Amino acid sequence: MVSSVAGPEIERLIQLLARLPGLGPRSARRAALHLIKKREALMTPLSAALQVAIDKIQVCNTCGNIDTQNPCTVCTDMRRDPSIIVVVADVADLWALERAHATNGFYHVLGATLSPLDGVGPQDLTIDALVQRALDPRVTEIILALNATVDGQTTAHYITDLLQEANVKVTRLAHGVPVGGELDYLDEGTLSAAMRQRTLF
Ligand code: ZN
């Protein structure tokens, strides 16, 4: 039996931290120790922030974003362009696009991508709500900002078919050479996609 170096409260903290993405047991132990050492400066405010998050965070009924208000900050931002809806699989993707200031449109979070192997079907995604939003006459473009994976592209095709009825242009993100990327390091799929989707210089 492995002997424990700390009391059950600390072991519990380590076990919970180890469930976070990107943290294994070893880094969770290091994170726990760091929190304990920085009790006043970090652990107490973190605990308070977690409690606020538990009390206030909710899912936006319009777009599926996570925020402390519903409709969310993005959906209530009147400076945004109501003609554009950017479709993402996950809230993390929405936040990434916002960090990049990549678009001035509104968003729609699907919750996942279609994945027959994992048993994720259309009914598990917010596709019906997206089609409803696309029928709004103000909306003219749906941008599919989905992962360049088989599941992401399967989802993109499925949604494109459903949006035939709506009077909107359906676009997707370009696939190709990353900013700062060197051609020699790219895989064949990325290189050939970049060549197919070349643009006028
Ligand atoms: Zn929203």
PDB file of C-alpha atoms and ligand atoms in Angstrom:
ATOM      1  CA  MET A   1       0.000   0.000   0.000  1.00  0.00           C
ATOM      2  CA  VAL A   2       1.242   3.463  -0.881  1.00  0.00           C
ATOM      3  CA  SER A   3       1.724   5.561   2.240  1.00  0.00           C
ATOM      4  CA  SER A   4       0.241   9.031   2.200  1.00  0.00           C
ATOM      5  CA  VAL A   5       2.429  12.051   2.911  1.00  0.00           C
ATOM      6  CA  ALA A   6      -0.466  14.368   3.748  1.00  0.00           C
ATOM      7  CA  GLY A   7      -3.792  14.322   5.585  1.00  0.00           C
ATOM      8  CA  PRO A   8      -7.022  13.314   3.801  1.00  0.00           C
ATOM      9  CA  GLU A   9      -8.031  16.951   3.161  1.00  0.00           C
ATOM     10  CA  ILE A  10      -4.875  17.629   1.194  1.00  0.00           C
ATOM     11  CA  GLU A  11      -5.080  14.288  -0.600  1.00  0.00           C
ATOM     12  CA  ARG A  12      -8.639  15.179  -1.603  1.00  0.00           C
ATOM     13  CA  LEU A  13      -7.445  18.545  -2.971  1.00  0.00           C
ATOM     14  CA  ILE A  14      -4.773  16.781  -5.019  1.00  0.00           C
ATOM     15  CA  GLN A  15      -7.261  14.216  -6.344  1.00  0.00           C
ATOM     16  CA  LEU A  16      -9.663  16.969  -7.451  1.00  0.00           C
ATOM     17  CA  LEU A  17      -6.909  18.999  -9.109  1.00  0.00           C
ATOM     18  CA  ALA A  18      -5.732  15.866 -10.931  1.00  0.00           C
ATOM     19  CA  ARG A  19      -9.104  15.734 -12.710  1.00  0.00           C
ATOM     20  CA  LEU A  20      -8.427  19.045 -14.457  1.00  0.00           C
ATOM     21  CA  PRO A  21      -7.466  18.777 -18.124  1.00  0.00           C
ATOM     22  CA  GLY A  22      -3.715  18.890 -18.616  1.00  0.00           C
ATOM     23  CA  LEU A  23      -2.919  17.986 -15.004  1.00  0.00           C
ATOM     24  CA  GLY A  24      -1.765  14.528 -14.049  1.00  0.00           C
ATOM     25  CA  PRO A  25      -1.252  13.338 -10.447  1.00  0.00           C
ATOM     26  CA  ARG A  26       2.285  14.730 -10.355  1.00  0.00           C
ATOM     27  CA  SER A  27       1.418  18.246 -11.536  1.00  0.00           C
ATOM     28  CA  ALA A  28      -1.736  18.197  -9.371  1.00  0.00           C
ATOM     29  CA  ARG A  29       0.485  17.544  -6.347  1.00  0.00           C
ATOM     30  CA  ARG A  30       2.696  20.472  -7.375  1.00  0.00           C
ATOM     31  CA  ALA A  31      -0.351  22.727  -7.922  1.00  0.00           C
ATOM     32  CA  ALA A  32      -1.789  21.761  -4.515  1.00  0.00           C
ATOM     33  CA  LEU A  33       1.478  22.558  -2.796  1.00  0.00           C
ATOM     34  CA  HIS A  34       1.668  25.895  -4.613  1.00  0.00           C
ATOM     35  CA  LEU A  35      -1.895  26.761  -3.524  1.00  0.00           C
ATOM     36  CA  ILE A  36      -1.133  25.847   0.066  1.00  0.00           C
ATOM     37  CA  LYS A  37       2.030  27.955   0.105  1.00  0.00           C
ATOM     38  CA  LYS A  38       0.169  30.896  -1.466  1.00  0.00           C
ATOM     39  CA  ARG A  39      -2.824  30.499   0.790  1.00  0.00           C
ATOM     40  CA  GLU A  40      -3.630  34.196   1.225  1.00  0.00           C
ATOM     41  CA  ALA A  41      -2.573  35.437  -2.211  1.00  0.00           C
ATOM     42  CA  LEU A  42      -4.033  32.610  -4.302  1.00  0.00           C
ATOM     43  CA  MET A  43      -5.981  29.909  -2.505  1.00  0.00           C
ATOM     44  CA  THR A  44      -8.462  32.195  -0.747  1.00  0.00           C
ATOM     45  CA  PRO A  45      -9.297  34.325  -3.826  1.00  0.00           C
ATOM     46  CA  LEU A  46      -9.483  31.156  -5.968  1.00  0.00           C
ATOM     47  CA  SER A  47     -11.919  29.605  -3.536  1.00  0.00           C
ATOM     48  CA  ALA A  48     -14.033  32.793  -3.575  1.00  0.00           C
ATOM     49  CA  ALA A  49     -13.953  32.920  -7.406  1.00  0.00           C
ATOM     50  CA  LEU A  50     -15.061  29.284  -7.598  1.00  0.00           C
ATOM     51  CA  GLN A  51     -17.967  29.989  -5.251  1.00  0.00           C
ATOM     52  CA  VAL A  52     -19.078  32.981  -7.357  1.00  0.00           C
ATOM     53  CA  ALA A  53     -18.827  30.816 -10.469  1.00  0.00           C
ATOM     54  CA  ILE A  54     -20.976  28.109  -8.853  1.00  0.00           C
ATOM     55  CA  ASP A  55     -23.600  30.691  -7.857  1.00  0.00           C
ATOM     56  CA  LYS A  56     -23.733  32.826 -10.977  1.00  0.00           C
ATOM     57  CA  ILE A  57     -22.555  31.001 -14.071  1.00  0.00           C
ATOM     58  CA  GLN A  58     -25.224  29.903 -16.503  1.00  0.00           C
ATOM     59  CA  VAL A  59     -25.606  28.827 -20.113  1.00  0.00           C
ATOM     60  CA  CYS A  60     -26.912  31.459 -22.547  1.00  0.00           C
ATOM     61  CA  ASN A  61     -30.320  30.417 -23.906  1.00  0.00           C
ATOM     62  CA  THR A  62     -29.585  32.089 -27.227  1.00  0.00           C
ATOM     63  CA  CYS A  63     -26.072  30.990 -28.199  1.00  0.00           C
ATOM     64  CA  GLY A  64     -24.936  28.417 -25.618  1.00  0.00           C
ATOM     65  CA  ASN A  65     -22.053  30.524 -24.308  1.00  0.00           C
ATOM     66  CA  ILE A  66     -21.214  30.352 -20.604  1.00  0.00           C
ATOM     67  CA  ASP A  67     -21.510  33.616 -18.685  1.00  0.00           C
ATOM     68  CA  THR A  68     -22.801  35.194 -15.493  1.00  0.00           C
ATOM     69  CA  GLN A  69     -25.741  36.677 -17.380  1.00  0.00           C
ATOM     70  CA  ASN A  70     -28.377  35.221 -19.698  1.00  0.00           C
ATOM     71  CA  PRO A  71     -28.518  36.290 -22.539  1.00  0.00           C
ATOM     72  CA  CYS A  72     -24.732  36.432 -22.399  1.00  0.00           C
ATOM     73  CA  THR A  73     -22.424  39.432 -22.819  1.00  0.00           C
ATOM     74  CA  VAL A  74     -21.828  38.587 -26.487  1.00  0.00           C
ATOM     75  CA  CYS A  75     -25.538  38.226 -27.341  1.00  0.00           C
ATOM     76  CA  THR A  76     -26.400  41.551 -25.660  1.00  0.00           C
ATOM     77  CA  ASP A  77     -23.571  43.467 -27.396  1.00  0.00           C
ATOM     78  CA  MET A  78     -25.464  45.724 -29.795  1.00  0.00           C
ATOM     79  CA  ARG A  79     -22.292  46.754 -31.647  1.00  0.00           C
ATOM     80  CA  ARG A  80     -22.099  43.301 -33.190  1.00  0.00           C
ATOM     81  CA  ASP A  81     -23.188  42.486 -36.718  1.00  0.00           C
ATOM     82  CA  PRO A  82     -26.559  40.685 -36.629  1.00  0.00           C
ATOM     83  CA  SER A  83     -26.086  39.379 -40.170  1.00  0.00           C
ATOM     84  CA  ILE A  84     -23.387  36.899 -39.092  1.00  0.00           C
ATOM     85  CA  ILE A  85     -23.631  33.792 -36.905  1.00  0.00           C
ATOM     86  CA  VAL A  86     -20.396  31.915 -36.230  1.00  0.00           C
ATOM     87  CA  VAL A  87     -21.011  28.249 -35.431  1.00  0.00           C
ATOM     88  CA  VAL A  88     -18.566  26.587 -33.017  1.00  0.00           C
ATOM     89  CA  ALA A  89     -18.503  23.171 -31.380  1.00  0.00           C
ATOM     90  CA  ASP A  90     -17.546  24.291 -27.910  1.00  0.00           C
ATOM     91  CA  VAL A  91     -17.482  27.360 -25.654  1.00  0.00           C
ATOM     92  CA  ALA A  92     -13.662  27.107 -25.682  1.00  0.00           C
ATOM     93  CA  ASP A  93     -13.754  27.733 -29.452  1.00  0.00           C
ATOM     94  CA  LEU A  94     -15.985  30.801 -28.971  1.00  0.00           C
ATOM     95  CA  TRP A  95     -13.581  32.180 -26.382  1.00  0.00           C
ATOM     96  CA  ALA A  96     -10.600  31.486 -28.667  1.00  0.00           C
ATOM     97  CA  LEU A  97     -12.216  33.404 -31.553  1.00  0.00           C
ATOM     98  CA  GLU A  98     -13.078  36.275 -29.214  1.00  0.00           C
ATOM     99  CA  ARG A  99      -9.491  36.431 -27.924  1.00  0.00           C
ATOM    100  CA  ALA A 100      -8.321  36.660 -31.532  1.00  0.00           C
ATOM    101  CA  HIS A 101     -10.922  39.392 -32.336  1.00  0.00           C
ATOM    102  CA  ALA A 102     -11.592  37.196 -35.353  1.00  0.00           C
ATOM    103  CA  THR A 103     -15.202  38.222 -35.964  1.00  0.00           C
ATOM    104  CA  ASN A 104     -17.765  40.857 -35.109  1.00  0.00           C
ATOM    105  CA  GLY A 105     -20.677  38.474 -35.503  1.00  0.00           C
ATOM    106  CA  PHE A 106     -22.789  36.535 -33.035  1.00  0.00           C
ATOM    107  CA  TYR A 107     -22.151  32.905 -32.127  1.00  0.00           C
ATOM    108  CA  HIS A 108     -23.882  29.569 -31.878  1.00  0.00           C
ATOM    109  CA  VAL A 109     -22.367  26.821 -29.702  1.00  0.00           C
ATOM    110  CA  LEU A 110     -23.315  23.313 -30.869  1.00  0.00           C
ATOM    111  CA  GLY A 111     -22.071  21.620 -27.689  1.00  0.00           C
ATOM    112  CA  ALA A 112     -20.085  18.987 -29.620  1.00  0.00           C
ATOM    113  CA  THR A 113     -19.540  17.658 -33.128  1.00  0.00           C
ATOM    114  CA  LEU A 114     -21.336  14.733 -34.701  1.00  0.00           C
ATOM    115  CA  SER A 115     -19.499  11.537 -33.897  1.00  0.00           C
ATOM    116  CA  PRO A 116     -21.240   8.288 -34.870  1.00  0.00           C
ATOM    117  CA  LEU A 117     -18.443   6.239 -33.254  1.00  0.00           C
ATOM    118  CA  ASP A 118     -18.996   7.961 -29.896  1.00  0.00           C
ATOM    119  CA  GLY A 119     -22.781   7.870 -30.272  1.00  0.00           C
ATOM    120  CA  VAL A 120     -23.138  11.655 -30.682  1.00  0.00           C
ATOM    121  CA  GLY A 121     -26.036  12.317 -33.058  1.00  0.00           C
ATOM    122  CA  PRO A 122     -27.807  15.469 -34.300  1.00  0.00           C
ATOM    123  CA  GLN A 123     -30.249  15.344 -31.364  1.00  0.00           C
ATOM    124  CA  ASP A 124     -27.311  15.855 -28.967  1.00  0.00           C
ATOM    125  CA  LEU A 125     -26.362  19.143 -30.648  1.00  0.00           C
ATOM    126  CA  THR A 126     -28.209  22.479 -30.741  1.00  0.00           C
ATOM    127  CA  ILE A 127     -28.729  22.203 -34.514  1.00  0.00           C
ATOM    128  CA  ASP A 128     -32.507  22.833 -34.447  1.00  0.00           C
ATOM    129  CA  ALA A 129     -31.957  26.093 -32.586  1.00  0.00           C
ATOM    130  CA  LEU A 130     -29.316  27.095 -35.138  1.00  0.00           C
ATOM    131  CA  VAL A 131     -31.706  26.497 -38.042  1.00  0.00           C
ATOM    132  CA  GLN A 132     -34.311  28.637 -36.263  1.00  0.00           C
ATOM    133  CA  ARG A 133     -31.792  31.443 -35.808  1.00  0.00           C
ATOM    134  CA  ALA A 134     -30.725  31.193 -39.461  1.00  0.00           C
ATOM    135  CA  LEU A 135     -34.345  31.871 -40.503  1.00  0.00           C
ATOM    136  CA  ASP A 136     -34.139  35.361 -38.960  1.00  0.00           C
ATOM    137  CA  PRO A 137     -34.216  37.707 -41.993  1.00  0.00           C
ATOM    138  CA  ARG A 138     -31.360  39.779 -40.544  1.00  0.00           C
ATOM    139  CA  VAL A 139     -28.999  36.784 -40.792  1.00  0.00           C
ATOM    140  CA  THR A 140     -27.221  36.540 -44.159  1.00  0.00           C
ATOM    141  CA  GLU A 141     -24.139  34.434 -43.371  1.00  0.00           C
ATOM    142  CA  ILE A 142     -23.462  31.359 -41.251  1.00  0.00           C
ATOM    143  CA  ILE A 143     -19.744  30.786 -40.684  1.00  0.00           C
ATOM    144  CA  LEU A 144     -18.899  27.204 -39.734  1.00  0.00           C
ATOM    145  CA  ALA A 145     -15.856  27.531 -37.467  1.00  0.00           C
ATOM    146  CA  LEU A 146     -15.494  23.815 -36.752  1.00  0.00           C
ATOM    147  CA  ASN A 147     -12.443  21.655 -36.217  1.00  0.00           C
ATOM    148  CA  ALA A 148     -10.607  20.446 -39.312  1.00  0.00           C
ATOM    149  CA  THR A 149     -11.223  16.851 -38.221  1.00  0.00           C
ATOM    150  CA  VAL A 150     -13.422  14.151 -39.737  1.00  0.00           C
ATOM    151  CA  ASP A 151     -16.118  14.810 -37.088  1.00  0.00           C
ATOM    152  CA  GLY A 152     -15.889  18.573 -37.566  1.00  0.00           C
ATOM    153  CA  GLN A 153     -16.253  18.330 -41.315  1.00  0.00           C
ATOM    154  CA  THR A 154     -19.063  15.732 -41.068  1.00  0.00           C
ATOM    155  CA  THR A 155     -20.919  18.202 -38.846  1.00  0.00           C
ATOM    156  CA  ALA A 156     -20.256  21.038 -41.304  1.00  0.00           C
ATOM    157  CA  HIS A 157     -21.744  19.039 -44.192  1.00  0.00           C
ATOM    158  CA  TYR A 158     -24.766  18.016 -42.128  1.00  0.00           C
ATOM    159  CA  ILE A 159     -25.503  21.617 -41.111  1.00  0.00           C
ATOM    160  CA  THR A 160     -24.953  22.928 -44.644  1.00  0.00           C
ATOM    161  CA  ASP A 161     -27.597  20.498 -45.945  1.00  0.00           C
ATOM    162  CA  LEU A 162     -30.102  21.603 -43.292  1.00  0.00           C
ATOM    163  CA  LEU A 163     -29.510  25.281 -44.060  1.00  0.00           C
ATOM    164  CA  GLN A 164     -30.467  24.856 -47.740  1.00  0.00           C
ATOM    165  CA  GLU A 165     -33.931  26.138 -46.849  1.00  0.00           C
ATOM    166  CA  ALA A 166     -32.697  29.260 -45.082  1.00  0.00           C
ATOM    167  CA  ASN A 167     -31.761  32.249 -47.189  1.00  0.00           C
ATOM    168  CA  VAL A 168     -28.162  32.412 -45.941  1.00  0.00           C
ATOM    169  CA  LYS A 169     -24.660  32.040 -47.304  1.00  0.00           C
ATOM    170  CA  VAL A 170     -22.831  29.192 -45.540  1.00  0.00           C
ATOM    171  CA  THR A 171     -19.063  29.574 -45.282  1.00  0.00           C
ATOM    172  CA  ARG A 172     -16.354  27.724 -43.395  1.00  0.00           C
ATOM    173  CA  LEU A 173     -12.876  28.576 -42.151  1.00  0.00           C
ATOM    174  CA  ALA A 174     -10.003  28.184 -44.599  1.00  0.00           C
ATOM    175  CA  HIS A 175      -7.741  25.162 -44.178  1.00  0.00           C
ATOM    176  CA  GLY A 176      -4.097  25.801 -44.855  1.00  0.00           C
ATOM    177  CA  VAL A 177      -0.730  27.137 -43.832  1.00  0.00           C
ATOM    178  CA  PRO A 178      -0.732  28.455 -40.239  1.00  0.00           C
ATOM    179  CA  VAL A 179       0.560  31.972 -39.626  1.00  0.00           C
ATOM    180  CA  GLY A 180       4.325  31.644 -39.124  1.00  0.00           C
ATOM    181  CA  GLY A 181       4.225  28.076 -40.485  1.00  0.00           C
ATOM    182  CA  GLU A 182       6.952  26.530 -42.589  1.00  0.00           C
ATOM    183  CA  LEU A 183       5.853  24.438 -45.571  1.00  0.00           C
ATOM    184  CA  ASP A 184       8.452  21.759 -44.957  1.00  0.00           C
ATOM    185  CA  TYR A 185       6.872  20.917 -41.582  1.00  0.00           C
ATOM    186  CA  LEU A 186       3.253  20.661 -42.749  1.00  0.00           C
ATOM    187  CA  ASP A 187       1.498  17.331 -43.235  1.00  0.00           C
ATOM    188  CA  GLU A 188       0.342  16.371 -46.736  1.00  0.00           C
ATOM    189  CA  GLY A 189      -3.359  16.948 -45.970  1.00  0.00           C
ATOM    190  CA  THR A 190      -2.746  20.530 -44.831  1.00  0.00           C
ATOM    191  CA  LEU A 191      -0.465  21.282 -47.762  1.00  0.00           C
ATOM    192  CA  SER A 192      -2.886  19.997 -50.390  1.00  0.00           C
ATOM    193  CA  ALA A 193      -5.825  21.812 -48.711  1.00  0.00           C
ATOM    194  CA  ALA A 194      -3.772  25.035 -48.733  1.00  0.00           C
ATOM    195  CA  MET A 195      -3.014  24.563 -52.414  1.00  0.00           C
ATOM    196  CA  ARG A 196      -6.681  23.905 -53.290  1.00  0.00           C
ATOM    197  CA  GLN A 197      -7.870  26.958 -51.301  1.00  0.00           C
ATOM    198  CA  ARG A 198      -5.206  29.355 -52.602  1.00  0.00           C
ATOM    199  CA  THR A 199      -6.326  32.975 -52.903  1.00  0.00           C
ATOM    200  CA  LEU A 200      -5.429  35.811 -55.258  1.00  0.00           C
ATOM    201  CA  PHE A 201      -2.370  37.678 -54.028  1.00  0.00           C
TER     202      PHE A 201
HETATM  203 ZN    ZN B   1     -25.243  34.259 -25.869  1.00  0.00          ZN
END
